[in-house]
Coordinates of C-alpha atoms in Angstrom, one line a residue:
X1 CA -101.3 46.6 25.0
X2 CA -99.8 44.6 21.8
X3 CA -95.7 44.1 22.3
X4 CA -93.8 44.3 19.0
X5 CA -91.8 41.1 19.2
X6 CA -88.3 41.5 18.8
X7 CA -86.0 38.9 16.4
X8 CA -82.8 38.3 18.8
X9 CA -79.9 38.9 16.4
X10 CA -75.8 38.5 16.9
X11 CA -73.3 39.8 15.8
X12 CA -70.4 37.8 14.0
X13 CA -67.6 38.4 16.5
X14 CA -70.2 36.9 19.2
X15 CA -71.3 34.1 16.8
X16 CA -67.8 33.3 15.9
X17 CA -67.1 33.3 19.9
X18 CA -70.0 30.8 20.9
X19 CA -70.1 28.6 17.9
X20 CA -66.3 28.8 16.3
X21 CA -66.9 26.3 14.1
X22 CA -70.8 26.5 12.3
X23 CA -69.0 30.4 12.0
X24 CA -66.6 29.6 9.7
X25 CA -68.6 26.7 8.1
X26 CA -71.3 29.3 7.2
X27 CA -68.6 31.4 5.5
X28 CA -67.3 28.2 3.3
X29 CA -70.1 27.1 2.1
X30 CA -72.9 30.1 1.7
X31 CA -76.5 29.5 0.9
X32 CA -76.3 31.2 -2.0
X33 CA -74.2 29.2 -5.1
X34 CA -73.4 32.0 -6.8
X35 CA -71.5 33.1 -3.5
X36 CA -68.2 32.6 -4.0
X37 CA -66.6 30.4 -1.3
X38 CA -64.4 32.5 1.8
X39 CA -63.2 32.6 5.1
X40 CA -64.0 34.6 7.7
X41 CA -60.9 37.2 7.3
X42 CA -62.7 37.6 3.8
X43 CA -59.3 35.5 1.9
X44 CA -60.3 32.4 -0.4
X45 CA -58.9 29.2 0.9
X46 CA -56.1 28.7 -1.0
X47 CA -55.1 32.4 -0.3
X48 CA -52.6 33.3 1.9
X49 CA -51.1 36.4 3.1
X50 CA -48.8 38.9 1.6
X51 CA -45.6 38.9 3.2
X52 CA -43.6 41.7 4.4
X53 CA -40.1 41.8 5.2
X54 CA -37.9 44.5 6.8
X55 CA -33.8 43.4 7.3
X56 CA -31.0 45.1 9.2
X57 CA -33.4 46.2 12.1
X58 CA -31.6 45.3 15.0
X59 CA -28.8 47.8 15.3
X60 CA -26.4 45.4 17.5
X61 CA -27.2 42.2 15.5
X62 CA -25.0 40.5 12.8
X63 CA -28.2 40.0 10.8
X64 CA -31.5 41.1 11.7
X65 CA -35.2 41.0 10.3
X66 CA -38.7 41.7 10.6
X67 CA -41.5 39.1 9.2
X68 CA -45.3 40.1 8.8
X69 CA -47.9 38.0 7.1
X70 CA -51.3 39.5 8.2
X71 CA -51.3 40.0 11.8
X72 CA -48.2 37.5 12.7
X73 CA -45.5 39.8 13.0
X74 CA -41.7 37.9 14.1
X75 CA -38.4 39.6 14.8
X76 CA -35.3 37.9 14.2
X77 CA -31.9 38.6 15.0
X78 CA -28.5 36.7 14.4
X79 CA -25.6 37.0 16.1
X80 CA -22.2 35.4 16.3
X81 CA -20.0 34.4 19.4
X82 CA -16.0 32.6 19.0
X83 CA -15.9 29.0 20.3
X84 CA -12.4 27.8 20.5
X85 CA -12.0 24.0 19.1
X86 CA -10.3 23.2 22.8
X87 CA -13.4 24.3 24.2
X88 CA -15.1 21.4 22.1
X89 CA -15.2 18.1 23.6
X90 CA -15.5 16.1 20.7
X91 CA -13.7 18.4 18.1
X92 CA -11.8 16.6 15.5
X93 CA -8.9 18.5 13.3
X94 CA -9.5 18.5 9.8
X95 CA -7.1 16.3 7.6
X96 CA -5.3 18.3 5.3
X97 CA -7.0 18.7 1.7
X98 CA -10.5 18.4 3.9
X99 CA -13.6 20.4 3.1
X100 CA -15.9 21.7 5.5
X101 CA -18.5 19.2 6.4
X102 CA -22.2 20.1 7.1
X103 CA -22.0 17.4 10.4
X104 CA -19.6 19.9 11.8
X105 CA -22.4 22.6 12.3
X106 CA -24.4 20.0 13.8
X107 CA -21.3 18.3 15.8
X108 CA -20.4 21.4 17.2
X109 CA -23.8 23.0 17.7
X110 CA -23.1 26.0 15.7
X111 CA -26.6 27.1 15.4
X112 CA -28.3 27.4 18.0
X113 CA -32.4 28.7 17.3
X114 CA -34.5 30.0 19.9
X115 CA -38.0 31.0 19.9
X116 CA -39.8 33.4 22.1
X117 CA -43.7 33.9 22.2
X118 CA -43.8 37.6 24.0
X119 CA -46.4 38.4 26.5
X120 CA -49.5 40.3 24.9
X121 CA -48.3 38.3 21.3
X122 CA -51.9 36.5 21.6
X123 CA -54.7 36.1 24.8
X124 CA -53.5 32.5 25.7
X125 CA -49.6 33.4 26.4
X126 CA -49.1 34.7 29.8
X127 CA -46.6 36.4 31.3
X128 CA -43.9 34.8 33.8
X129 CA -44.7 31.0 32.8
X130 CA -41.7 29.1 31.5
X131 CA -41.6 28.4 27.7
X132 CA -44.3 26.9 26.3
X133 CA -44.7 23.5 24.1
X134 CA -44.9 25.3 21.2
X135 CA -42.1 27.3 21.6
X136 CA -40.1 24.3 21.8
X137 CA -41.3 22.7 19.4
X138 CA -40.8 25.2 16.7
X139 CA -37.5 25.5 18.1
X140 CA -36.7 22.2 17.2
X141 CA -38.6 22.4 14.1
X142 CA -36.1 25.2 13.2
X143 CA -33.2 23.2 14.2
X144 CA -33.8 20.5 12.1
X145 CA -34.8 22.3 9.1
X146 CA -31.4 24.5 9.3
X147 CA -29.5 21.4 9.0
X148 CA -32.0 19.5 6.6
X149 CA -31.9 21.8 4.7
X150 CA -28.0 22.5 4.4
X151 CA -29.0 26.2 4.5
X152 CA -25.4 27.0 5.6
X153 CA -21.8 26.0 4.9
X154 CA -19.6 25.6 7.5
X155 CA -16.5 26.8 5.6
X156 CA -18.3 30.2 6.8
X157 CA -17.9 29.9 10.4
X158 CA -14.2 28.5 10.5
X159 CA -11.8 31.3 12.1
X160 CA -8.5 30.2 10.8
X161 CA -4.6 31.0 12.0
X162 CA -2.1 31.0 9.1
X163 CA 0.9 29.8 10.1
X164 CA 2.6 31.2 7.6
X165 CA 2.2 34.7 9.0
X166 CA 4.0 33.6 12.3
X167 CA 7.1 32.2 11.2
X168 CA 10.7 33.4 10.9
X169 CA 13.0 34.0 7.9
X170 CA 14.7 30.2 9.0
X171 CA 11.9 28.8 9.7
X172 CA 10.6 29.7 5.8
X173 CA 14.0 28.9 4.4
X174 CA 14.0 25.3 6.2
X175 CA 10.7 24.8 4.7
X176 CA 12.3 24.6 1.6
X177 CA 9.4 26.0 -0.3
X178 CA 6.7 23.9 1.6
X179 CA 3.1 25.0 0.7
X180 CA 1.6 27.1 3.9
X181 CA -0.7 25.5 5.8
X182 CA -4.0 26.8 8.2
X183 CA -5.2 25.7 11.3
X184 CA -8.7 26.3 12.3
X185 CA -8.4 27.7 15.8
X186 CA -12.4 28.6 16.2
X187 CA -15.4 29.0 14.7
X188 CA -18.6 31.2 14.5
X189 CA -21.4 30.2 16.6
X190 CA -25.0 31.5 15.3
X191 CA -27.6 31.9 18.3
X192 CA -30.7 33.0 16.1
X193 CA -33.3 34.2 18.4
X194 CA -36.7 34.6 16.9
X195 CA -39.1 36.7 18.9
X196 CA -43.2 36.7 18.3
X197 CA -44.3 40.4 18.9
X198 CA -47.9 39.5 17.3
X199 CA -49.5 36.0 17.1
X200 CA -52.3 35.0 14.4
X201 CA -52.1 31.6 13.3
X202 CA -49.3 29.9 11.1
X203 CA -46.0 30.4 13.3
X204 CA -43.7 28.1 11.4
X205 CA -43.7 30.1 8.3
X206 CA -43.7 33.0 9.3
X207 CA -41.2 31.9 12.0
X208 CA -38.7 30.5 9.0
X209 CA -39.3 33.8 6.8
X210 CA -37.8 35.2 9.8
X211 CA -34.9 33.2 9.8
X212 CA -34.0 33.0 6.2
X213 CA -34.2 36.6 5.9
X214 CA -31.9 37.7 9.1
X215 CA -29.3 34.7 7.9
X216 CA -29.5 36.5 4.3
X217 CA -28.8 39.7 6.1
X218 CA -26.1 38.2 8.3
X219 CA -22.5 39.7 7.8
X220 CA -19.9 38.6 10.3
X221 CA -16.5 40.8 10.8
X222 CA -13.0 39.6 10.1
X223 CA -11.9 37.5 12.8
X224 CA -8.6 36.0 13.6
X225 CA -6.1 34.0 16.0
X226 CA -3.9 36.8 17.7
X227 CA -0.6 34.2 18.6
X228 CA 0.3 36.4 21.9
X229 CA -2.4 36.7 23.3
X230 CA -3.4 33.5 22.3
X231 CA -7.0 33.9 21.9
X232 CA -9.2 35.1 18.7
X233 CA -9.5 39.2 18.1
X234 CA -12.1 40.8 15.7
X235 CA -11.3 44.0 13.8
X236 CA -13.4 46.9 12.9
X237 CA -14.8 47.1 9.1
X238 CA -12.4 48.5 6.8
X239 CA -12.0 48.4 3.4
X240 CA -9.0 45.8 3.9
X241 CA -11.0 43.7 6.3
X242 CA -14.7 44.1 5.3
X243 CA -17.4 42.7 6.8
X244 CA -18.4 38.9 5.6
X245 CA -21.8 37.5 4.4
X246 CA -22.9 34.3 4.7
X247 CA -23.1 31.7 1.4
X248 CA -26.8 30.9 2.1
X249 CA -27.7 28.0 -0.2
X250 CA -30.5 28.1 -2.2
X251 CA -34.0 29.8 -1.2
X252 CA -36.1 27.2 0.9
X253 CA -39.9 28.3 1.8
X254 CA -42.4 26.9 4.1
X255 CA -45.8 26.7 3.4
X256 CA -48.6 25.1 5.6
X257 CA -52.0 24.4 5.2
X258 CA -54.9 23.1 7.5
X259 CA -57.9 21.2 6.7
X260 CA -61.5 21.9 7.6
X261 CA -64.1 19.2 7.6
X262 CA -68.0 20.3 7.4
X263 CA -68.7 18.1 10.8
X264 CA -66.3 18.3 13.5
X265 CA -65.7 14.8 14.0
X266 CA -65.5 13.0 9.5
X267 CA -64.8 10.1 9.0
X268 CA -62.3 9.0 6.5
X269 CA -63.8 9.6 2.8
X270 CA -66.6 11.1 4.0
X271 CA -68.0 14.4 4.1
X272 CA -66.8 17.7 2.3
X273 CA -63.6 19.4 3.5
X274 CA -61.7 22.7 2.7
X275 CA -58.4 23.2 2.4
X276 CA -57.2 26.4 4.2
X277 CA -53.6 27.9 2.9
X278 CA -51.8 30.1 5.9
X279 CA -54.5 29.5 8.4
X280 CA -54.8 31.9 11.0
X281 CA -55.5 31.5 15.0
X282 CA -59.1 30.4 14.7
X283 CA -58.7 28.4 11.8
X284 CA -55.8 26.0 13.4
X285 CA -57.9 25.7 16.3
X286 CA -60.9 24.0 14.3
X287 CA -58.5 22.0 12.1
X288 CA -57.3 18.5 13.0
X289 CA -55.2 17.9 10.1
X290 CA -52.2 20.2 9.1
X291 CA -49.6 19.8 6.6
X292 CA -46.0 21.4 5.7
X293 CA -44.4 21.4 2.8
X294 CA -40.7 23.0 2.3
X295 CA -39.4 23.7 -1.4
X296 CA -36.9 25.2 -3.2
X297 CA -37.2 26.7 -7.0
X298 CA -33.8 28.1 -7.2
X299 CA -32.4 26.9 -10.1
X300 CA -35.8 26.5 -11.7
X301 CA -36.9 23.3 -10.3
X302 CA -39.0 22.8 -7.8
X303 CA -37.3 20.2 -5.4
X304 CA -39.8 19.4 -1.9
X305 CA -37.3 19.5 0.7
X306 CA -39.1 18.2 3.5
X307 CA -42.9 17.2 4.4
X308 CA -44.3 16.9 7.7
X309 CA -48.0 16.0 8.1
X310 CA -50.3 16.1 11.3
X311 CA -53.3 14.6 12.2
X312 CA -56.4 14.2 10.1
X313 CA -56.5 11.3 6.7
X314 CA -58.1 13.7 4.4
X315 CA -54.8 14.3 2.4
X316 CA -53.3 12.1 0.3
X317 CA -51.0 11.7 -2.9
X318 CA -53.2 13.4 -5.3
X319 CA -53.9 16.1 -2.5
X320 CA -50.4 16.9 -1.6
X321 CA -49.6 16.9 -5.6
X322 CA -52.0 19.9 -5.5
X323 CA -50.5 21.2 -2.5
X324 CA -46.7 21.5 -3.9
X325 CA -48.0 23.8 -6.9
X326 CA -49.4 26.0 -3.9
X327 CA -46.4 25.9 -2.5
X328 CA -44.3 26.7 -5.4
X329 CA -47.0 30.1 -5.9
X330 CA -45.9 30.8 -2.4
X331 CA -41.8 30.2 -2.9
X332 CA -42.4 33.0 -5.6
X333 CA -44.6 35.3 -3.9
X334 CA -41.7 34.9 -0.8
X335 CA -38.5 35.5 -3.6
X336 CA -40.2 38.7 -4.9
X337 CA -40.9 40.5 -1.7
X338 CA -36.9 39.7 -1.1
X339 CA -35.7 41.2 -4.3

């Protein structure tokens, strides 16, 4: 009795499972030339994902919004709490004709990020554990690029007491016309929690999307010093003490790429590579070499903010000269989903 041989076949999610990275090397580079070039969630590799933003979602949060780019989805929400300057150890008053200096929102630790990876966000994030290494380290990546960046002013977060308002008819008449002055009594501190509720690759963008979107949504009510009670009030939003925003400067965008090399372990100068914009879980997991680049085309200039490069020697000046024109494509695609 003749047995019809049977061709053992798989199917991509099983091939991609067994052999992760001859998958995705087989997408790059097809057999046929005429093929163009993908990855295998079917983008090219200098395409990244559409953003979509939703503000003012949390309904008990200064500033709130919601960040997705493919399937990383990131809540953020803003909210402000009084610190009193006695309650600072190394507060220092303000000289009068001062302006508010940036080193006072890092002095006084008046933004304070944190980043949550939610259970179910992605297989490898279980629940009860303590915070993992890469939620602290996009904590701090946040941290640094809020001041880096000098996102904020810190004119913003001052709560001041007039004097003025306190004194007496003698009091004003032994002035002799002497020009009021303000004391700042507290300030406005900014715990910016940013919460993963799905996790596919590329946290730090979509993580500072987040951010930058729930800051520009971030309105802060009129606070003041009340002298009796000694201690700082707020007051409901009225139409003679609205509701403040914040003076965000300027419009800084991440953008991160990783690089793929045909053989898993290239040398340097050898070998073909790809470069893969907004790489996704299985992508950064194949990739050695990963770079950032943060820029700003505000005022119709692109200005690189900051770069930060890991791993990997495959990029280089001519490379990363490429890179900032991907970048800028990004800043824009970011700007118009805002508007």
């Amino acid at each position: 009795m003749a047995t019809a041989s049977r061709s053992l076949t798989l199917s991509s999610a099983t091939f991609a499972k067994l052999t992760p990275h001859p998958f995705l090397l087989a997408n790059l580079q097809p057999p046929d030339s005429s093929t163009p070039s993908a990855r295998t969630n079917g983008r090219q590799p200098r395409q990244a994902r559409p953003y979509s933003v939703n503000t003012s979602s949390l309904s008990h949060a200064h500033g709130s919004a919601v960040v997705r780019s493919g399937d990383t989805t990131v809540i953020c929400g803003v909210r402000g709490e009084t610190l009193l300057t006695s309650q600072i150890p190394n507060y220092r008053v303000p000289q009068p004709g001062d302006t508010a200096s940036n080193d006072e929102l890092r002095d006084y630790d008046l933004i304070v990020p944190n980043v949550e990876l939610a259970t179910g966000c992605a297989p490898n994030f279980l629940p009860g554990v303590p915070p993992t290494t890469l939620a602290q380290t996009l904590s701090t990546r946040l941290f640094s690029l809020l001041h880096s960046s000098k996102l904020l002013n810190a004119g913003d977060l001052r709560i001041y007491h007039n004097k003025a308002e306190t004194r007496d008819d003698d009091e004003m008449e032994e002035d002799n016309g002497e020009e009021a002055t303000k004391e700042v009594k507290a300030y406005w501190v900014l715990y910016v929690d940013v919460l993963f509720v799905s996790f596919d690759g590329n946290p730090f963008d979509v993580a500072w999307a987040a951010v930058l979107a729930a800051l520009r949504d971030t309105r802060l009510p009129y606070a003041y010093w009340d002298v009796d009670r000694e201690m700082v009030l707020c007051s409901r939003p009225t139409t003679a003490k609205p509701t403040t925003p914040l003076n965000i400067r300027g419009l800084p965008v991440a953008c991160t790429a990783a690089v793929f090399t045909a053989k898993e372990r290239q040398k340097r100068g050898g070998g073909q590579y790809w470069v893969l914009v907004d790489p996704d879980r299985l992508e950064e997991t194949l990739c050695d070499e990963t770079v950032t680049m943060v820029v700003d085309n505000t005022n119709g200039e692109l200005k690189v903010l900051t770069i930060s490069k890991n791993g990997g020697t495959v990029v280089g000046p001519a490379l990363m000269k490429e890179f900032a024109n991907v970048a800028a494509a990004r800043w824009k695609e970011f700007r118009a989903v805002l508007q």
